[in-house]
Coordinates of C-alpha atoms and ligand atoms in Angstrom, one line a residue:
X246 CA 0.0 0.0 0.0
X247 CA 1.5 3.3 -1.0
X248 CA 1.2 6.7 0.8
X249 CA 1.1 10.2 -0.6
X250 CA 2.9 12.4 1.9
X251 CA 3.2 16.2 2.0
X252 CA 6.7 17.4 2.3
X253 CA 6.4 20.5 4.5
X254 CA 10.1 21.5 4.1
X255 CA 10.1 21.6 0.3
X256 CA 6.3 22.1 -0.1
X257 CA 5.5 19.3 -2.4
X258 CA 4.0 15.7 -2.4
X259 CA 6.1 12.5 -2.3
X260 CA 4.9 9.1 -3.2
X261 CA 6.1 6.5 -0.6
X262 CA 5.6 3.3 -2.6
X263 CA 7.2 0.2 -1.0
X264 CA 5.5 -2.0 -3.7
X265 CA 8.0 -0.5 -6.2
X266 CA 10.9 -2.1 -4.4
X267 CA 9.9 -5.5 -5.8
X268 CA 10.6 -4.4 -9.4
X269 CA 13.0 -6.9 -10.9
X270 CA 15.9 -4.4 -11.4
X271 CA 15.7 -2.5 -8.2
X272 CA 18.8 -2.5 -6.1
X273 CA 20.5 -4.6 -8.8
X274 CA 24.1 -3.4 -9.3
X275 CA 24.4 -4.4 -12.9
X276 CA 21.9 -3.6 -15.6
X277 CA 20.7 -6.6 -17.6
X278 CA 18.8 -6.0 -20.8
X279 CA 16.1 -8.5 -21.2
X280 CA 15.8 -10.2 -24.6
X281 CA 12.6 -10.6 -26.6
X282 CA 12.5 -14.3 -25.4
X283 CA 11.5 -13.5 -21.8
X284 CA 10.0 -10.0 -22.4
X285 CA 6.5 -9.7 -20.9
X286 CA 5.7 -6.9 -23.4
X287 CA 6.4 -8.9 -26.6
X288 CA 3.7 -10.3 -28.8
X289 CA 2.9 -13.9 -27.9
X290 CA 3.7 -13.3 -24.2
X291 CA 0.3 -11.7 -23.3
X292 CA -0.1 -14.3 -20.5
X293 CA 2.9 -12.9 -18.7
X294 CA 1.1 -9.6 -18.0
X295 CA -2.1 -8.8 -16.1
X296 CA -5.2 -8.8 -18.3
X297 CA -5.3 -5.8 -20.7
X298 CA -7.3 -2.6 -20.0
X299 CA -7.3 -1.5 -23.7
X300 CA -5.8 -2.6 -27.0
X301 CA -5.8 -1.6 -30.5
X302 CA -6.8 -5.0 -32.1
X303 CA -9.6 -6.7 -34.2
X304 CA -9.6 -10.0 -32.3
X305 CA -10.1 -11.3 -28.8
X306 CA -8.4 -9.5 -25.8
X307 CA -5.1 -10.9 -24.4
X308 CA -4.1 -12.7 -27.6
X309 CA -1.4 -11.9 -30.1
X310 CA -2.1 -9.5 -33.1
X311 CA -2.4 -6.1 -31.6
X312 CA -0.7 -2.8 -32.3
X313 CA -0.9 -1.1 -28.9
X314 CA -1.8 -2.7 -25.5
X315 CA -2.5 -1.1 -22.1
X316 CA -2.1 -3.1 -18.9
X317 CA -2.0 -2.2 -15.2
X318 CA 1.5 -1.8 -13.8
X319 CA 2.4 -4.9 -11.8
X320 CA 4.8 -2.8 -9.6
X321 CA 2.5 0.1 -9.3
X322 CA 3.2 3.4 -7.4
X323 CA -0.5 4.0 -6.8
X324 CA -3.7 1.9 -7.0
X325 CA -7.4 2.3 -7.2
X326 CA -8.7 2.1 -3.6
X327 CA -12.1 3.0 -2.1
X328 CA -10.7 4.8 0.9
X329 CA -9.0 8.1 0.0
X330 CA -9.4 10.0 3.2
X331 CA -6.4 12.1 4.2
X332 CA -4.8 11.7 7.7
X333 CA -3.3 14.5 9.8
X334 CA -0.9 13.9 12.7
X335 CA 0.7 17.2 13.8
X336 CA 2.8 18.3 10.8
X337 CA 2.5 14.9 9.2
X338 CA -0.1 14.9 6.4
X339 CA -0.7 11.8 4.3
X340 CA -3.3 10.0 2.3
X341 CA -3.4 6.5 0.7
X342 CA -1.8 6.3 -2.7
X343 CA -5.2 6.3 -4.5
X344 CA -4.8 6.4 -8.3
X345 CA -4.1 4.4 -11.3
X346 CA -0.7 3.2 -12.7
X347 CA -0.9 1.9 -16.3
X348 CA 1.6 0.8 -18.9
X349 CA 1.1 1.3 -22.5
X350 CA 3.1 -1.1 -24.7
X351 CA 3.8 1.2 -27.6
X352 CA 4.3 -1.5 -30.2
X353 CA 4.7 -5.3 -30.4
X354 CA 8.2 -4.7 -31.8
X355 CA 10.8 -5.3 -29.0
X356 CA 13.8 -3.5 -30.6
X357 CA 11.7 -0.6 -32.4
X358 CA 12.2 3.0 -31.7
X359 CA 10.0 5.9 -32.5
X360 CA 12.2 6.9 -35.4
X361 CA 11.5 3.5 -37.2
X362 CA 7.8 3.0 -36.1
X363 CA 5.2 3.5 -38.9
X364 CA 3.2 6.7 -38.6
X365 CA 0.0 4.7 -38.2
X366 CA 1.6 2.9 -35.2
X367 CA 2.5 6.2 -33.6
X368 CA -1.1 7.3 -34.3
X369 CA -2.4 4.2 -32.5
X370 CA -0.2 4.9 -29.6
X371 CA -1.5 8.5 -29.3
X372 CA -5.0 7.2 -29.6
X373 CA -4.5 4.6 -26.8
X374 CA -3.2 7.4 -24.5
X375 CA -6.2 9.7 -25.5
X376 CA -8.7 6.9 -24.7
X377 CA -7.1 6.1 -21.4
X378 CA -7.1 9.7 -20.3
X379 CA -10.8 10.2 -21.2
X380 CA -11.6 7.0 -19.3
X381 CA -9.5 7.9 -16.2
X382 CA -11.2 11.3 -16.2
X383 CA -14.5 9.6 -15.4
X384 CA -13.2 8.7 -12.0
X385 CA -13.7 12.0 -10.2
X386 CA -11.1 11.1 -7.5
X387 CA -8.4 11.3 -10.0
X388 CA -7.1 14.8 -10.4
X389 CA -3.9 14.8 -12.5
X390 CA -2.4 12.4 -14.9
X391 CA 1.3 12.2 -15.6
X392 CA 2.1 10.5 -19.0
X393 CA 5.7 9.8 -19.7
X394 CA 8.2 7.6 -21.4
X395 CA 11.7 6.6 -20.2
X396 CA 14.1 5.3 -22.9
X397 CA 17.5 4.1 -21.9
X398 CA 19.4 3.5 -18.6
X399 CA 20.2 7.3 -18.2
X400 CA 16.5 8.0 -18.4
X401 CA 15.6 5.4 -15.7
X402 CA 14.0 2.8 -18.0
X403 CA 13.7 -0.7 -16.5
X404 CA 12.2 -2.4 -19.5
X405 CA 13.9 -2.1 -23.0
X406 CA 10.6 -2.9 -24.9
X407 CA 9.1 0.5 -25.9
X408 CA 6.5 1.5 -23.4
X409 CA 4.8 4.6 -21.8
X410 CA 3.4 5.0 -18.3
X411 CA 0.3 6.8 -17.0
X412 CA 0.2 7.6 -13.3
X413 CA -3.1 9.3 -12.3
X414 CA -3.0 10.9 -8.9
X415 CA -5.6 12.2 -6.4
X416 CA -3.7 15.4 -5.9
X417 CA -2.1 18.2 -8.0
X418 CA 1.7 17.9 -8.2
X419 CA 3.2 21.2 -7.0
X420 CA 4.9 22.0 -10.3
X421 CA 1.7 21.5 -12.2
X422 CA -0.2 23.6 -9.8
X423 CA 2.3 26.4 -10.1
X424 CA 2.0 26.4 -13.9
X425 CA -1.8 26.6 -13.7
X426 CA -1.4 29.6 -11.5
X427 CA 1.2 31.3 -13.6
X428 CA -0.7 30.5 -16.7
X429 CA -3.9 32.2 -15.4
X430 CA -2.0 35.3 -14.2
X431 CA -0.4 35.5 -17.7
X432 CA -3.9 35.2 -19.4
X433 CA -5.4 37.9 -17.2
X434 CA -2.6 40.2 -18.0
X435 CA -2.3 39.6 -21.8
X436 CA -5.7 38.1 -22.9
X437 CA -3.8 35.2 -24.5
X438 CA -2.4 31.9 -23.2
X439 CA 1.3 31.6 -22.4
X440 CA 1.9 28.7 -24.9
X441 CA 0.0 30.6 -27.6
X442 CA 2.3 33.7 -27.1
X443 CA 5.4 31.5 -26.9
X444 CA 4.7 29.9 -30.2
X445 CA 4.0 33.3 -31.9
X446 CA 7.4 34.5 -30.5
X447 CA 9.3 31.4 -31.6
X448 CA 7.7 31.6 -35.1
X449 CA 8.9 35.2 -35.4
X450 CA 12.4 34.4 -34.2
X451 CA 12.5 31.3 -36.5
X452 CA 16.0 30.1 -35.2
X453 CA 14.6 27.5 -32.8
X454 CA 11.9 26.0 -34.9
X455 CA 12.6 22.3 -35.9
X456 CA 9.6 21.2 -37.9
X457 CA 5.8 21.8 -38.4
X458 CA 2.9 19.5 -39.3
X459 CA -0.7 20.5 -39.4
X460 CA -1.4 22.5 -36.2
X461 CA 1.6 21.3 -34.4
X462 CA 5.0 22.9 -34.1
X463 CA 8.3 21.4 -32.8
X464 CA 10.9 23.7 -31.4
X465 CA 14.0 23.8 -29.1
X466 CA 12.8 26.1 -26.3
X467 CA 14.6 29.4 -25.7
X468 CA 15.6 28.2 -22.2
X469 CA 16.1 24.5 -22.9
X470 CA 17.1 22.6 -19.8
X471 CA 18.5 19.7 -21.7
X472 CA 20.8 19.6 -24.8
X473 CA 18.6 19.1 -27.9
X474 CA 15.4 19.4 -25.8
X475 CA 12.4 19.6 -28.1
X476 CA 8.8 20.8 -27.3
X477 CA 5.8 20.1 -29.4
X478 CA 2.9 22.5 -29.0
X479 CA -0.4 22.9 -30.8
X480 CA -1.3 26.1 -32.7
X481 CA -4.8 26.1 -31.3
X482 CA -6.4 25.6 -28.0
X483 CA -6.1 21.9 -27.2
X484 CA -5.7 21.4 -23.5
X485 CA -5.4 17.5 -23.5
X486 CA -4.8 14.7 -25.8
X487 CA -8.4 13.7 -25.7
X488 CA -9.3 17.1 -27.4
X489 CA -7.5 16.0 -30.6
X490 CA -9.4 14.9 -33.6
X491 CA -8.3 12.2 -36.1
X492 CA -6.5 14.7 -38.3
X493 CA -4.6 16.1 -35.3
X494 CA -3.6 12.7 -34.3
X495 CA -2.2 11.9 -37.8
X496 CA -0.3 15.2 -38.0
X497 CA 1.1 14.8 -34.5
X498 CA 2.2 11.3 -35.2
X499 CA 4.0 12.4 -38.4
X500 CA 5.7 15.3 -36.5
X501 CA 6.8 12.9 -33.7
X502 CA 8.4 10.5 -36.2
X503 CA 10.1 13.3 -38.0
X504 CA 11.5 14.8 -34.7
X505 CA 12.8 11.5 -33.5
X506 CA 14.4 10.8 -36.9
X507 CA 16.2 14.2 -36.8
X508 CA 17.3 13.6 -33.2
X509 CA 18.6 10.2 -33.9
X510 CA 20.4 11.4 -37.0
X511 CA 22.3 13.8 -34.7
X512 CA 22.5 11.8 -31.4
X513 CA 22.3 8.1 -32.4
X514 CA 20.2 5.8 -30.2
X515 CA 19.9 8.4 -27.4
X516 CA 18.4 8.1 -24.0
X517 CA 15.5 10.3 -23.3
X518 CA 12.5 11.1 -21.2
X519 CA 9.3 12.3 -23.0
X520 CA 6.5 13.9 -20.9
X521 CA 3.0 15.0 -21.9
X522 CA 1.8 18.1 -20.0
X523 CA -2.0 18.3 -20.1
X524 CA -4.8 20.0 -18.2
X525 CA -5.8 18.3 -15.0
X526 CA -8.3 15.4 -15.2
X527 CA -10.8 16.7 -12.6
X528 CA -11.3 19.7 -10.3
X529 CA -10.4 19.5 -6.6
X530 CA -9.7 22.0 -3.8
X531 CA -6.3 22.8 -5.1
X532 CA -7.0 23.5 -8.8
X533 CA -10.5 24.8 -8.4
X534 CA -9.8 28.5 -9.0
X535 CA -8.1 27.7 -12.4
X536 CA -10.4 25.0 -13.7
X537 CA -13.2 27.1 -15.2
X538 CA -10.7 29.0 -17.3
X539 CA -8.5 26.1 -18.5
X540 CA -10.0 25.9 -22.1
X541 CA -9.1 29.5 -22.7
X542 CA -5.5 29.6 -21.6
X543 CA -4.1 26.1 -21.2
X544 CA -2.5 24.2 -24.1
X545 CA -0.9 20.7 -23.9
X546 CA 2.7 20.2 -24.7
X547 CA 5.0 17.2 -25.3
X548 CA 8.5 17.6 -24.1
X549 CA 11.3 15.4 -25.3
X550 CA 14.3 15.6 -22.9
X551 CA 17.5 13.9 -24.3
X552 CA 19.4 12.5 -21.3
X553 CA 23.0 12.9 -22.3
X554 CA 24.4 13.9 -19.0
X555 CA 23.5 12.6 -15.5
X556 CA 22.1 15.2 -13.0
X557 CA 24.2 16.1 -10.0
X558 CA 24.0 17.9 -6.6
X559 CA 23.7 21.4 -8.2
X560 CA 20.7 20.3 -10.3
X561 CA 19.0 18.5 -7.5
X562 CA 19.5 21.3 -4.9
X563 CA 18.5 24.2 -7.1
X564 CA 16.2 22.7 -9.7
X565 CA 18.3 24.6 -12.2
X566 CA 19.9 22.6 -15.0
X567 CA 23.2 23.2 -16.8
X568 CA 22.9 22.8 -20.6
X569 CA 26.1 22.9 -22.7
X570 CA 24.3 23.1 -26.1
X571 CA 22.6 26.3 -27.2
X572 CA 19.0 25.6 -28.4
X573 CA 19.7 27.8 -31.5
X574 CA 22.6 25.5 -32.4
X575 CA 20.6 22.3 -31.6
X576 CA 17.6 23.5 -33.7
X577 CA 19.9 24.4 -36.7
X578 CA 21.5 20.9 -36.5
X579 CA 18.1 19.2 -36.2
X580 CA 16.7 21.2 -39.2
X581 CA 19.7 20.6 -41.4
X582 CA 20.5 17.0 -40.5
X583 CA 19.9 14.4 -43.3
X584 CA 16.9 12.1 -42.6
Ligands
ZN71 ZN1 9.6 -7.2 -25.9

């Protein structure tokens, strides 16, 4: 059973999840790459995972012949529980780790990467995430969903088969709440959303734009935290993946493939984290003031963070990252690279 505890010193939440200690690689001193033979995410190994929650397939569930599969995480950080009452003991505030932790198996192909997936496969992956988000939204206890991918050892990946995770929480993470607040302040001052204005400014500056497809633009942000960091943002007000129509999904899939091909052409098979930032799932006491205005000022983004360097004490103690590659140079290399 996991616990969501409030850290009073640093003013944020922490997930205490003893369940995660049982993951096969935890505490291991050497990293062993599992092969396709014993990989639970490979096609034909469906019986090695819990029953699927969603799949893109034409046949019976939990059989081979699918393009994307979603399963509950066996080593989950949070779980759906009935009791979500918070506890208070002096300064110690905690609540049970109510939530959902799901794994999206991006493709049946063990060794594939985004750069060599078919566009239709990436579109199926986006559709699977979108369907899961709109389903999780129905549970009013779930407030915020983190959707992310870890690829490679430097990025904290523990399974080499391409996969994505969704962790839906009963609280607003501090950073996400701060962004909602700053976003609303910006909107009230300027009458436009921050992402909307950022895109207008990036398009005027041109130097950090990487590629564009349909209503989506990929650029290396002006203050990139990571070398070759890329953000993908929509040109219109789309606050969550489940706001996208079929054309949007097709354009976004094409753009993601292009961006990954360009990144790989420069960096090889690089380690990275990818994170979706989307509007909260539901309203609660923390995000209530922002919720009614979200559609006007909040736009979703996808952030690709290549993990070329490990983080150290400076980064952990200040939250400020040191990036040795200027985003202007990174964007130029990505635009001009041969793909
Ligand atoms: Zn596999």
